[in-house]
PDB file of C-alpha atoms in Angstrom:
ATOM      1  CA  MET A   1      -2.540  23.908 -26.467  1.00  0.00           C
ATOM      2  CA  PRO A   2      -4.861  23.479 -29.480  1.00  0.00           C
ATOM      3  CA  ARG A   3      -8.434  24.654 -29.086  1.00  0.00           C
ATOM      4  CA  ILE A   4     -11.172  22.048 -29.099  1.00  0.00           C
ATOM      5  CA  GLY A   5     -14.039  22.888 -31.403  1.00  0.00           C
ATOM      6  CA  ALA A   6     -17.723  22.140 -30.879  1.00  0.00           C
ATOM      7  CA  ALA A   7     -17.477  18.850 -32.766  1.00  0.00           C
ATOM      8  CA  GLY A   8     -14.519  17.806 -30.619  1.00  0.00           C
ATOM      9  CA  ARG A   9     -16.388  18.637 -27.455  1.00  0.00           C
ATOM     10  CA  ARG A  10     -19.403  16.631 -28.593  1.00  0.00           C
ATOM     11  CA  GLY A  11     -17.161  13.673 -29.392  1.00  0.00           C
ATOM     12  CA  ARG A  12     -15.511  13.838 -26.000  1.00  0.00           C
ATOM     13  CA  ARG A  13     -18.905  13.971 -24.288  1.00  0.00           C
ATOM     14  CA  ARG A  14     -20.078  10.916 -26.259  1.00  0.00           C
ATOM     15  CA  ARG A  15     -16.962   9.004 -25.177  1.00  0.00           C
ATOM     16  CA  PHE A  16     -17.635   9.987 -21.561  1.00  0.00           C
ATOM     17  CA  LEU A  17     -21.236   8.803 -21.764  1.00  0.00           C
ATOM     18  CA  ARG A  18     -20.131   5.493 -23.211  1.00  0.00           C
ATOM     19  CA  CYS A  19     -17.568   4.820 -20.479  1.00  0.00           C
ATOM     20  CA  CYS A  20     -19.512   6.162 -17.499  1.00  0.00           C
ATOM     21  CA  PRO A  21     -22.658   4.038 -16.973  1.00  0.00           C
ATOM     22  CA  THR A  22     -23.857   5.951 -13.907  1.00  0.00           C
ATOM     23  CA  VAL A  23     -25.228   8.739 -16.083  1.00  0.00           C
ATOM     24  CA  ALA A  24     -27.815   6.295 -17.449  1.00  0.00           C
ATOM     25  CA  ARG A  25     -30.959   4.937 -15.795  1.00  0.00           C
ATOM     26  CA  PRO A  26     -31.544   2.383 -14.505  1.00  0.00           C
ATOM     27  CA  ALA A  27     -28.210   1.996 -12.752  1.00  0.00           C
ATOM     28  CA  PRO A  28     -26.308  -1.207 -13.494  1.00  0.00           C
ATOM     29  CA  PRO A  29     -26.888  -3.995 -10.930  1.00  0.00           C
ATOM     30  CA  GLU A  30     -23.291  -3.992  -9.676  1.00  0.00           C
ATOM     31  CA  THR A  31     -23.829  -0.565  -8.088  1.00  0.00           C
ATOM     32  CA  ARG A  32     -25.586  -2.347  -5.198  1.00  0.00           C
ATOM     33  CA  ASP A  33     -22.191  -3.427  -3.886  1.00  0.00           C
ATOM     34  CA  TRP A  34     -20.178  -0.292  -4.602  1.00  0.00           C
ATOM     35  CA  GLY A  35     -18.640   1.066  -1.405  1.00  0.00           C
ATOM     36  CA  ALA A  36     -19.355  -2.069   0.609  1.00  0.00           C
ATOM     37  CA  VAL A  37     -16.599  -3.830   2.532  1.00  0.00           C
ATOM     38  CA  SER A  38     -17.245  -7.436   3.489  1.00  0.00           C
ATOM     39  CA  ALA A  39     -16.519  -9.030   6.855  1.00  0.00           C
ATOM     40  CA  ALA A  40     -14.244 -11.530   5.096  1.00  0.00           C
ATOM     41  CA  GLU A  41     -12.093  -8.692   3.760  1.00  0.00           C
ATOM     42  CA  LEU A  42     -11.616  -7.381   7.300  1.00  0.00           C
ATOM     43  CA  ALA A  43     -10.769 -10.690   8.960  1.00  0.00           C
ATOM     44  CA  ARG A  44      -7.052  -9.861   9.297  1.00  0.00           C
ATOM     45  CA  ILE A  45      -6.168  -6.173   9.087  1.00  0.00           C
ATOM     46  CA  VAL A  46      -2.745  -4.598   8.706  1.00  0.00           C
ATOM     47  CA  VAL A  47      -2.426  -0.826   9.091  1.00  0.00           C
ATOM     48  CA  ILE A  48       0.774   0.696   7.700  1.00  0.00           C
ATOM     49  CA  SER A  49       1.827   3.714   9.746  1.00  0.00           C
ATOM     50  CA  PRO A  50       4.602   6.178   8.879  1.00  0.00           C
ATOM     51  CA  HIS A  51       5.363   7.171  12.497  1.00  0.00           C
ATOM     52  CA  LEU A  52       4.652   6.021  16.042  1.00  0.00           C
ATOM     53  CA  ASP A  53       1.223   7.659  16.326  1.00  0.00           C
ATOM     54  CA  ASP A  54      -0.210   7.923  12.811  1.00  0.00           C
ATOM     55  CA  ALA A  55      -2.307   4.758  12.878  1.00  0.00           C
ATOM     56  CA  VAL A  56      -4.088   5.922  16.032  1.00  0.00           C
ATOM     57  CA  LEU A  57      -4.427   9.499  14.785  1.00  0.00           C
ATOM     58  CA  SER A  58      -6.031   8.413  11.517  1.00  0.00           C
ATOM     59  CA  CYS A  59      -7.517   4.936  12.106  1.00  0.00           C
ATOM     60  CA  SER A  60      -8.690   4.748  15.740  1.00  0.00           C
ATOM     61  CA  TYR A  61     -12.280   3.983  14.809  1.00  0.00           C
ATOM     62  CA  LEU A  62     -11.128   1.230  12.473  1.00  0.00           C
ATOM     63  CA  LEU A  63      -8.875  -0.287  15.139  1.00  0.00           C
ATOM     64  CA  ALA A  64     -11.644  -0.065  17.730  1.00  0.00           C
ATOM     65  CA  ALA A  65     -14.008  -2.084  15.535  1.00  0.00           C
ATOM     66  CA  HIS A  66     -11.474  -4.749  14.598  1.00  0.00           C
ATOM     67  CA  PRO A  67      -9.430  -6.007  17.573  1.00  0.00           C
ATOM     68  CA  GLY A  68      -6.362  -8.003  16.684  1.00  0.00           C
ATOM     69  CA  ALA A  69      -5.190  -5.683  13.911  1.00  0.00           C
ATOM     70  CA  VAL A  70      -1.460  -5.315  13.311  1.00  0.00           C
ATOM     71  CA  VAL A  71       0.140  -1.884  12.919  1.00  0.00           C
ATOM     72  CA  VAL A  72       3.403  -1.837  10.961  1.00  0.00           C
ATOM     73  CA  THR A  73       5.291   1.416  11.568  1.00  0.00           C
ATOM     74  CA  ALA A  74       7.960   2.206   8.985  1.00  0.00           C
ATOM     75  CA  PHE A  75       9.875   5.052  10.667  1.00  0.00           C
ATOM     76  CA  ALA A  76      10.323   3.648  14.166  1.00  0.00           C
ATOM     77  CA  GLY A  77      14.119   3.457  14.124  1.00  0.00           C
ATOM     78  CA  ARG A  78      16.677   5.148  16.350  1.00  0.00           C
ATOM     79  CA  PRO A  79      19.166   7.543  14.757  1.00  0.00           C
ATOM     80  CA  THR A  80      22.846   6.802  15.196  1.00  0.00           C
ATOM     81  CA  GLU A  81      22.949   9.745  17.574  1.00  0.00           C
ATOM     82  CA  TYR A  82      20.434  12.322  18.686  1.00  0.00           C
ATOM     83  CA  PRO A  83      21.110  15.951  17.829  1.00  0.00           C
ATOM     84  CA  ASP A  84      22.230  18.137  20.703  1.00  0.00           C
ATOM     85  CA  PRO A  85      20.300  20.328  21.229  1.00  0.00           C
ATOM     86  CA  PRO A  86      17.222  18.270  20.211  1.00  0.00           C
ATOM     87  CA  ASN A  87      15.683  18.950  16.823  1.00  0.00           C
ATOM     88  CA  HIS A  88      12.585  21.110  16.486  1.00  0.00           C
ATOM     89  CA  TRP A  89       9.980  18.330  16.713  1.00  0.00           C
ATOM     90  CA  ASP A  90      11.589  16.594  19.705  1.00  0.00           C
ATOM     91  CA  ALA A  91      11.924  19.902  21.516  1.00  0.00           C
ATOM     92  CA  LEU A  92       8.223  20.608  20.961  1.00  0.00           C
ATOM     93  CA  GLY A  93       7.528  17.191  22.491  1.00  0.00           C
ATOM     94  CA  GLY A  94       9.375  18.122  25.667  1.00  0.00           C
ATOM     95  CA  PHE A  95      12.601  16.166  25.092  1.00  0.00           C
ATOM     96  CA  GLY A  96      15.958  17.446  26.215  1.00  0.00           C
ATOM     97  CA  PRO A  97      19.609  16.565  25.592  1.00  0.00           C
ATOM     98  CA  GLY A  98      20.391  12.928  26.334  1.00  0.00           C
ATOM     99  CA  ASP A  99      16.802  11.703  26.235  1.00  0.00           C
ATOM    100  CA  GLU A 100      16.175   8.387  24.464  1.00  0.00           C
ATOM    101  CA  VAL A 101      13.346   9.646  22.308  1.00  0.00           C
ATOM    102  CA  HIS A 102      12.525   6.392  20.549  1.00  0.00           C
ATOM    103  CA  VAL A 103      12.412   4.354  23.751  1.00  0.00           C
ATOM    104  CA  THR A 104       9.742   6.755  24.983  1.00  0.00           C
ATOM    105  CA  ARG A 105       7.854   6.853  21.699  1.00  0.00           C
ATOM    106  CA  ARG A 106       7.796   3.081  21.252  1.00  0.00           C
ATOM    107  CA  ALA A 107       6.461   2.733  24.794  1.00  0.00           C
ATOM    108  CA  GLU A 108       3.770   5.299  23.996  1.00  0.00           C
ATOM    109  CA  ASP A 109       2.817   3.411  20.845  1.00  0.00           C
ATOM    110  CA  ALA A 110       2.630   0.049  22.606  1.00  0.00           C
ATOM    111  CA  ALA A 111       0.351   1.504  25.289  1.00  0.00           C
ATOM    112  CA  ALA A 112      -1.950   3.202  22.764  1.00  0.00           C
ATOM    113  CA  LEU A 113      -2.301   0.108  20.556  1.00  0.00           C
ATOM    114  CA  ALA A 114      -2.930  -2.137  23.563  1.00  0.00           C
ATOM    115  CA  GLY A 115      -6.117  -0.139  24.120  1.00  0.00           C
ATOM    116  CA  PHE A 116      -7.375  -1.511  20.791  1.00  0.00           C
ATOM    117  CA  ASP A 117      -5.972  -5.020  21.248  1.00  0.00           C
ATOM    118  CA  ALA A 118      -3.705  -4.189  18.298  1.00  0.00           C
ATOM    119  CA  ARG A 119      -0.133  -5.402  17.917  1.00  0.00           C
ATOM    120  CA  PRO A 120       2.774  -3.167  16.879  1.00  0.00           C
ATOM    121  CA  VAL A 121       5.481  -4.141  14.394  1.00  0.00           C
ATOM    122  CA  TRP A 122       8.290  -1.576  14.323  1.00  0.00           C
ATOM    123  CA  LEU A 123      10.660  -1.196  11.385  1.00  0.00           C
ATOM    124  CA  ASP A 124      13.994   0.485  11.923  1.00  0.00           C
ATOM    125  CA  PHE A 125      13.991   3.277   9.344  1.00  0.00           C
ATOM    126  CA  VAL A 126      15.055   6.682  10.672  1.00  0.00           C
ATOM    127  CA  GLU A 127      12.712   9.584  10.111  1.00  0.00           C
ATOM    128  CA  HIS A 128      13.828  12.482   7.976  1.00  0.00           C
ATOM    129  CA  SER A 129      14.043  15.007  10.836  1.00  0.00           C
ATOM    130  CA  TYR A 130      17.257  13.319  12.031  1.00  0.00           C
ATOM    131  CA  LEU A 131      18.893  13.220   8.584  1.00  0.00           C
ATOM    132  CA  GLU A 132      20.328  15.579   6.034  1.00  0.00           C
ATOM    133  CA  ARG A 133      18.124  15.835   2.964  1.00  0.00           C
ATOM    134  CA  PRO A 134      20.371  13.707   0.681  1.00  0.00           C
ATOM    135  CA  ASP A 135      20.147  10.929   3.287  1.00  0.00           C
ATOM    136  CA  TRP A 136      16.358  10.859   3.568  1.00  0.00           C
ATOM    137  CA  VAL A 137      14.983   7.325   3.261  1.00  0.00           C
ATOM    138  CA  ARG A 138      13.451   6.507  -0.133  1.00  0.00           C
ATOM    139  CA  PRO A 139      10.621   4.083  -1.002  1.00  0.00           C
ATOM    140  CA  GLY A 140      13.019   1.642  -2.640  1.00  0.00           C
ATOM    141  CA  GLN A 141      14.880   1.313   0.650  1.00  0.00           C
ATOM    142  CA  VAL A 142      11.687   0.583   2.596  1.00  0.00           C
ATOM    143  CA  VAL A 143       9.799  -1.747   0.275  1.00  0.00           C
ATOM    144  CA  ASP A 144      11.551  -5.059   1.052  1.00  0.00           C
ATOM    145  CA  ALA A 145      11.259  -4.793   4.828  1.00  0.00           C
ATOM    146  CA  LEU A 146       7.720  -3.475   4.564  1.00  0.00           C
ATOM    147  CA  GLU A 147       6.735  -6.299   2.237  1.00  0.00           C
ATOM    148  CA  ASP A 148       8.170  -8.905   4.615  1.00  0.00           C
ATOM    149  CA  ALA A 149       6.286  -7.391   7.546  1.00  0.00           C
ATOM    150  CA  VAL A 150       2.971  -7.218   5.687  1.00  0.00           C
ATOM    151  CA  ARG A 151       3.196 -10.686   4.140  1.00  0.00           C
ATOM    152  CA  ALA A 152       4.084 -12.226   7.511  1.00  0.00           C
ATOM    153  CA  GLU A 153       0.607 -11.292   8.771  1.00  0.00           C
ATOM    154  CA  GLN A 154      -1.241 -12.829   5.785  1.00  0.00           C
ATOM    155  CA  PRO A 155      -3.664  -9.906   5.766  1.00  0.00           C
ATOM    156  CA  THR A 156      -7.069  -9.869   4.131  1.00  0.00           C
ATOM    157  CA  ALA A 157      -6.973  -6.046   4.108  1.00  0.00           C
ATOM    158  CA  VAL A 158      -4.158  -3.503   4.204  1.00  0.00           C
ATOM    159  CA  PHE A 159      -4.649   0.156   5.099  1.00  0.00           C
ATOM    160  CA  ALA A 160      -1.840   2.498   3.979  1.00  0.00           C
ATOM    161  CA  PRO A 161      -1.513   6.275   4.397  1.00  0.00           C
ATOM    162  CA  MET A 162      -2.357   8.682   1.608  1.00  0.00           C
ATOM    163  CA  GLY A 163       1.141   9.970   2.272  1.00  0.00           C
ATOM    164  CA  LEU A 164       0.512  13.691   2.614  1.00  0.00           C
ATOM    165  CA  ALA A 165       2.975  16.533   3.228  1.00  0.00           C
ATOM    166  CA  ASN A 166       5.523  14.891   5.517  1.00  0.00           C
ATOM    167  CA  PRO A 167       8.387  13.250   3.557  1.00  0.00           C
ATOM    168  CA  ASP A 168       8.167  10.089   5.677  1.00  0.00           C
ATOM    169  CA  HIS A 169       4.443   9.836   4.962  1.00  0.00           C
ATOM    170  CA  ASP A 170       5.063  10.208   1.241  1.00  0.00           C
ATOM    171  CA  CYS A 171       7.823   7.585   1.348  1.00  0.00           C
ATOM    172  CA  THR A 172       5.615   5.148   3.281  1.00  0.00           C
ATOM    173  CA  HIS A 173       2.757   5.642   0.821  1.00  0.00           C
ATOM    174  CA  GLU A 174       4.955   4.989  -2.204  1.00  0.00           C
ATOM    175  CA  ALA A 175       6.589   1.955  -0.583  1.00  0.00           C
ATOM    176  CA  ALA A 176       3.148   0.571   0.291  1.00  0.00           C
ATOM    177  CA  LEU A 177       2.023   0.876  -3.337  1.00  0.00           C
ATOM    178  CA  LEU A 178       5.132  -1.045  -4.398  1.00  0.00           C
ATOM    179  CA  VAL A 179       4.260  -3.782  -1.888  1.00  0.00           C
ATOM    180  CA  ARG A 180       0.715  -3.845  -3.255  1.00  0.00           C
ATOM    181  CA  ASP A 181       2.022  -4.258  -6.807  1.00  0.00           C
ATOM    182  CA  ARG A 182       4.241  -7.161  -5.768  1.00  0.00           C
ATOM    183  CA  MET A 183       1.518  -8.936  -3.833  1.00  0.00           C
ATOM    184  CA  LEU A 184      -1.027  -8.553  -6.622  1.00  0.00           C
ATOM    185  CA  ALA A 185       1.519  -9.883  -9.109  1.00  0.00           C
ATOM    186  CA  ASP A 186       1.825 -12.977  -6.913  1.00  0.00           C
ATOM    187  CA  GLY A 187      -1.930 -13.502  -6.907  1.00  0.00           C
ATOM    188  CA  ASP A 188      -2.520 -12.223  -3.376  1.00  0.00           C
ATOM    189  CA  ASP A 189      -6.136 -11.057  -3.102  1.00  0.00           C
ATOM    190  CA  ALA A 190      -5.899  -8.810  -0.026  1.00  0.00           C
ATOM    191  CA  ALA A 191      -8.029  -5.686  -0.276  1.00  0.00           C
ATOM    192  CA  TRP A 192      -6.049  -2.431  -0.227  1.00  0.00           C
ATOM    193  CA  PHE A 193      -7.184   0.910   1.152  1.00  0.00           C
ATOM    194  CA  CYS A 194      -5.658   4.307   1.835  1.00  0.00           C
ATOM    195  CA  TYR A 195      -6.530   6.423   4.844  1.00  0.00           C
ATOM    196  CA  GLN A 196      -6.402  10.197   5.163  1.00  0.00           C
ATOM    197  CA  ASP A 197      -3.345  11.296   7.157  1.00  0.00           C
ATOM    198  CA  MET A 198      -4.407  13.406  10.118  1.00  0.00           C
ATOM    199  CA  PRO A 199      -3.733  16.326  10.389  1.00  0.00           C
ATOM    200  CA  TYR A 200      -2.158  16.804   6.959  1.00  0.00           C
ATOM    201  CA  TYR A 201      -5.290  16.232   4.891  1.00  0.00           C
ATOM    202  CA  VAL A 202      -6.460  19.738   5.844  1.00  0.00           C
ATOM    203  CA  ILE A 203      -3.620  21.310   3.824  1.00  0.00           C
ATOM    204  CA  PRO A 204      -5.359  23.014   0.871  1.00  0.00           C
ATOM    205  CA  GLY A 205      -5.499  20.817  -2.206  1.00  0.00           C
ATOM    206  CA  LEU A 206      -3.121  18.152  -0.960  1.00  0.00           C
ATOM    207  CA  LEU A 207      -5.618  15.326  -0.479  1.00  0.00           C
ATOM    208  CA  ALA A 208      -7.196  16.129  -3.849  1.00  0.00           C
ATOM    209  CA  TRP A 209      -3.760  16.024  -5.464  1.00  0.00           C
ATOM    210  CA  ARG A 210      -3.076  12.573  -4.038  1.00  0.00           C
ATOM    211  CA  VAL A 211      -6.475  11.244  -5.080  1.00  0.00           C
ATOM    212  CA  SER A 212      -5.819  12.594  -8.578  1.00  0.00           C
ATOM    213  CA  SER A 213      -2.388  10.985  -8.749  1.00  0.00           C
ATOM    214  CA  LEU A 214      -3.782   7.610  -7.658  1.00  0.00           C
ATOM    215  CA  PHE A 215      -6.583   7.954 -10.194  1.00  0.00           C
ATOM    216  CA  ARG A 216      -4.029   8.441 -12.967  1.00  0.00           C
ATOM    217  CA  ARG A 217      -2.238   5.295 -11.764  1.00  0.00           C
ATOM    218  CA  ALA A 218      -5.461   3.399 -12.481  1.00  0.00           C
ATOM    219  CA  VAL A 219      -6.085   2.334  -8.892  1.00  0.00           C
ATOM    220  CA  TRP A 220      -9.185   4.557  -8.628  1.00  0.00           C
ATOM    221  CA  PRO A 221      -9.260   5.587  -4.948  1.00  0.00           C
ATOM    222  CA  THR A 222     -12.920   5.407  -3.923  1.00  0.00           C
ATOM    223  CA  PRO A 223     -14.423   6.175  -0.490  1.00  0.00           C
ATOM    224  CA  ALA A 224     -15.381   2.906   1.159  1.00  0.00           C
ATOM    225  CA  ALA A 225     -17.998   2.189   3.817  1.00  0.00           C
ATOM    226  CA  VAL A 226     -15.600   0.416   6.180  1.00  0.00           C
ATOM    227  CA  PRO A 227     -17.347  -0.725   9.384  1.00  0.00           C
ATOM    228  CA  VAL A 228     -15.880   1.232  12.299  1.00  0.00           C
ATOM    229  CA  ASP A 229     -16.649   1.956  15.947  1.00  0.00           C
ATOM    230  CA  LEU A 230     -17.170   5.693  16.462  1.00  0.00           C
ATOM    231  CA  ASP A 231     -15.987   5.564  20.075  1.00  0.00           C
ATOM    232  CA  HIS A 232     -14.414   8.982  20.412  1.00  0.00           C
ATOM    233  CA  ALA A 233     -13.650   8.544  24.114  1.00  0.00           C
ATOM    234  CA  ARG A 234     -11.541   5.527  23.215  1.00  0.00           C
ATOM    235  CA  LYS A 235      -9.678   7.561  20.612  1.00  0.00           C
ATOM    236  CA  GLU A 236      -9.039  10.297  23.166  1.00  0.00           C
ATOM    237  CA  ALA A 237      -7.708   7.726  25.638  1.00  0.00           C
ATOM    238  CA  ALA A 238      -5.381   6.295  23.002  1.00  0.00           C
ATOM    239  CA  MET A 239      -4.118   9.724  21.990  1.00  0.00           C
ATOM    240  CA  ALA A 240      -3.418  10.474  25.662  1.00  0.00           C
ATOM    241  CA  CYS A 241      -0.867   7.641  25.505  1.00  0.00           C
ATOM    242  CA  TYR A 242       1.231   9.855  23.187  1.00  0.00           C
ATOM    243  CA  PRO A 243       1.947  12.891  25.396  1.00  0.00           C
ATOM    244  CA  THR A 244       5.146  13.829  23.566  1.00  0.00           C
ATOM    245  CA  GLN A 245       3.500  13.644  20.142  1.00  0.00           C
ATOM    246  CA  VAL A 246       0.377  15.465  21.301  1.00  0.00           C
ATOM    247  CA  LEU A 247       2.453  18.387  22.558  1.00  0.00           C
ATOM    248  CA  ALA A 248       4.168  18.766  19.197  1.00  0.00           C
ATOM    249  CA  LEU A 249       1.004  18.265  17.154  1.00  0.00           C
ATOM    250  CA  GLU A 250      -0.862  20.823  19.218  1.00  0.00           C
ATOM    251  CA  ALA A 251       1.930  23.358  18.795  1.00  0.00           C
ATOM    252  CA  GLU A 252       2.209  22.859  15.030  1.00  0.00           C
ATOM    253  CA  TRP A 253      -1.292  21.771  13.966  1.00  0.00           C
ATOM    254  CA  THR A 254      -3.796  22.767  16.720  1.00  0.00           C
ATOM    255  CA  LEU A 255      -4.578  19.090  17.226  1.00  0.00           C
ATOM    256  CA  ARG A 256      -7.094  19.675  20.016  1.00  0.00           C
ATOM    257  CA  ALA A 257      -9.474  21.619  17.754  1.00  0.00           C
ATOM    258  CA  LYS A 258      -9.391  18.813  15.182  1.00  0.00           C
ATOM    259  CA  LEU A 259     -10.001  16.096  17.776  1.00  0.00           C
ATOM    260  CA  ASP A 260     -12.856  18.086  19.301  1.00  0.00           C
ATOM    261  CA  ALA A 261     -14.466  18.393  15.865  1.00  0.00           C
ATOM    262  CA  ARG A 262     -14.688  14.571  15.703  1.00  0.00           C
ATOM    263  CA  VAL A 263     -13.923  14.582  12.013  1.00  0.00           C
ATOM    264  CA  PRO A 264     -14.693  11.198  10.395  1.00  0.00           C
ATOM    265  CA  GLU A 265     -11.790   8.937   9.454  1.00  0.00           C
ATOM    266  CA  GLN A 266     -12.118   8.271   5.731  1.00  0.00           C
ATOM    267  CA  HIS A 267     -10.810   5.146   4.019  1.00  0.00           C
ATOM    268  CA  TRP A 268     -10.419   4.849   0.247  1.00  0.00           C
ATOM    269  CA  ARG A 269     -10.444   1.519  -1.582  1.00  0.00           C
ATOM    270  CA  LEU A 270      -7.710   1.050  -4.187  1.00  0.00           C
ATOM    271  CA  ALA A 271      -8.957  -1.046  -7.097  1.00  0.00           C
ATOM    272  CA  PRO A 272      -9.044  -1.021 -10.904  1.00  0.00           C
ATOM    273  CA  PRO A 273     -11.904   0.910 -12.548  1.00  0.00           C
ATOM    274  CA  PRO A 274     -15.118  -0.819 -13.592  1.00  0.00           C
ATOM    275  CA  ALA A 275     -14.834  -2.421 -17.002  1.00  0.00           C
ATOM    276  CA  GLY A 276     -15.218   0.135 -19.755  1.00  0.00           C
ATOM    277  CA  TRP A 277     -14.460   3.146 -17.548  1.00  0.00           C
ATOM    278  CA  GLU A 278     -10.721   3.298 -18.240  1.00  0.00           C
ATOM    279  CA  ALA A 279     -11.092   6.186 -20.682  1.00  0.00           C
ATOM    280  CA  LEU A 280     -12.016   8.523 -17.822  1.00  0.00           C
ATOM    281  CA  ILE A 281      -8.362   8.522 -16.767  1.00  0.00           C
ATOM    282  CA  GLU A 282      -7.533  10.439 -19.953  1.00  0.00           C
ATOM    283  CA  ARG A 283     -10.125  13.185 -19.457  1.00  0.00           C
TER     284      ARG A 283
END
């Protein structure tokens, strides 16, 4: 890599100052609205969930503040046959040979979402833990069904996962971005956000990596002040509707400690950069 001399560094700093107005005073008038989320944007909310618990794990406070939201779960399908003995995750959840795991998990999800007056929409994709790696579901296989489900709700705002760590989360994230691209190309003006996947956002560097990758895609993920209801007791009650998932999450991710910490649920707006700031992507 060639070394950058003093003149080059000065030139790069000048370009940064030109494209980043916040370093100047007074701040431009549009900063008054940065971070705000209007009531109109949140009139009809769709939350895209990888699995049958992720929306409640990561967006309970959002769901509590906005009754009537729809949760579209991508990986809610039943495998052709369950492994015998059960796979690692199902065994952690207390399932045994012959148990209909997805009947139980869909019932758990319906009960949890009912506590928020939210409605589930379940897609039939099979999560990776039941498949050999070459057969894992890819974003291109999910996008059409996910698009149909999202468009059917005519949302004013869509909340998708950051897609951290778990292959199904990553697939759901990428498929959601493809849906966003298609809807924007058709002139749809729904607001798009990403939420931090609990518990995976605590993995060192992973959330920062995803934010960086979205930044380079010119969608500029920016923390948004989404109105929520910080009713932790309600979140606890909803999580109690997922006993099989809670057992596994506690065993693998010490879920109880994270719930007890009452960590905020962060939502990131996806939108193009302010005019003139595009050069920051290249820094």
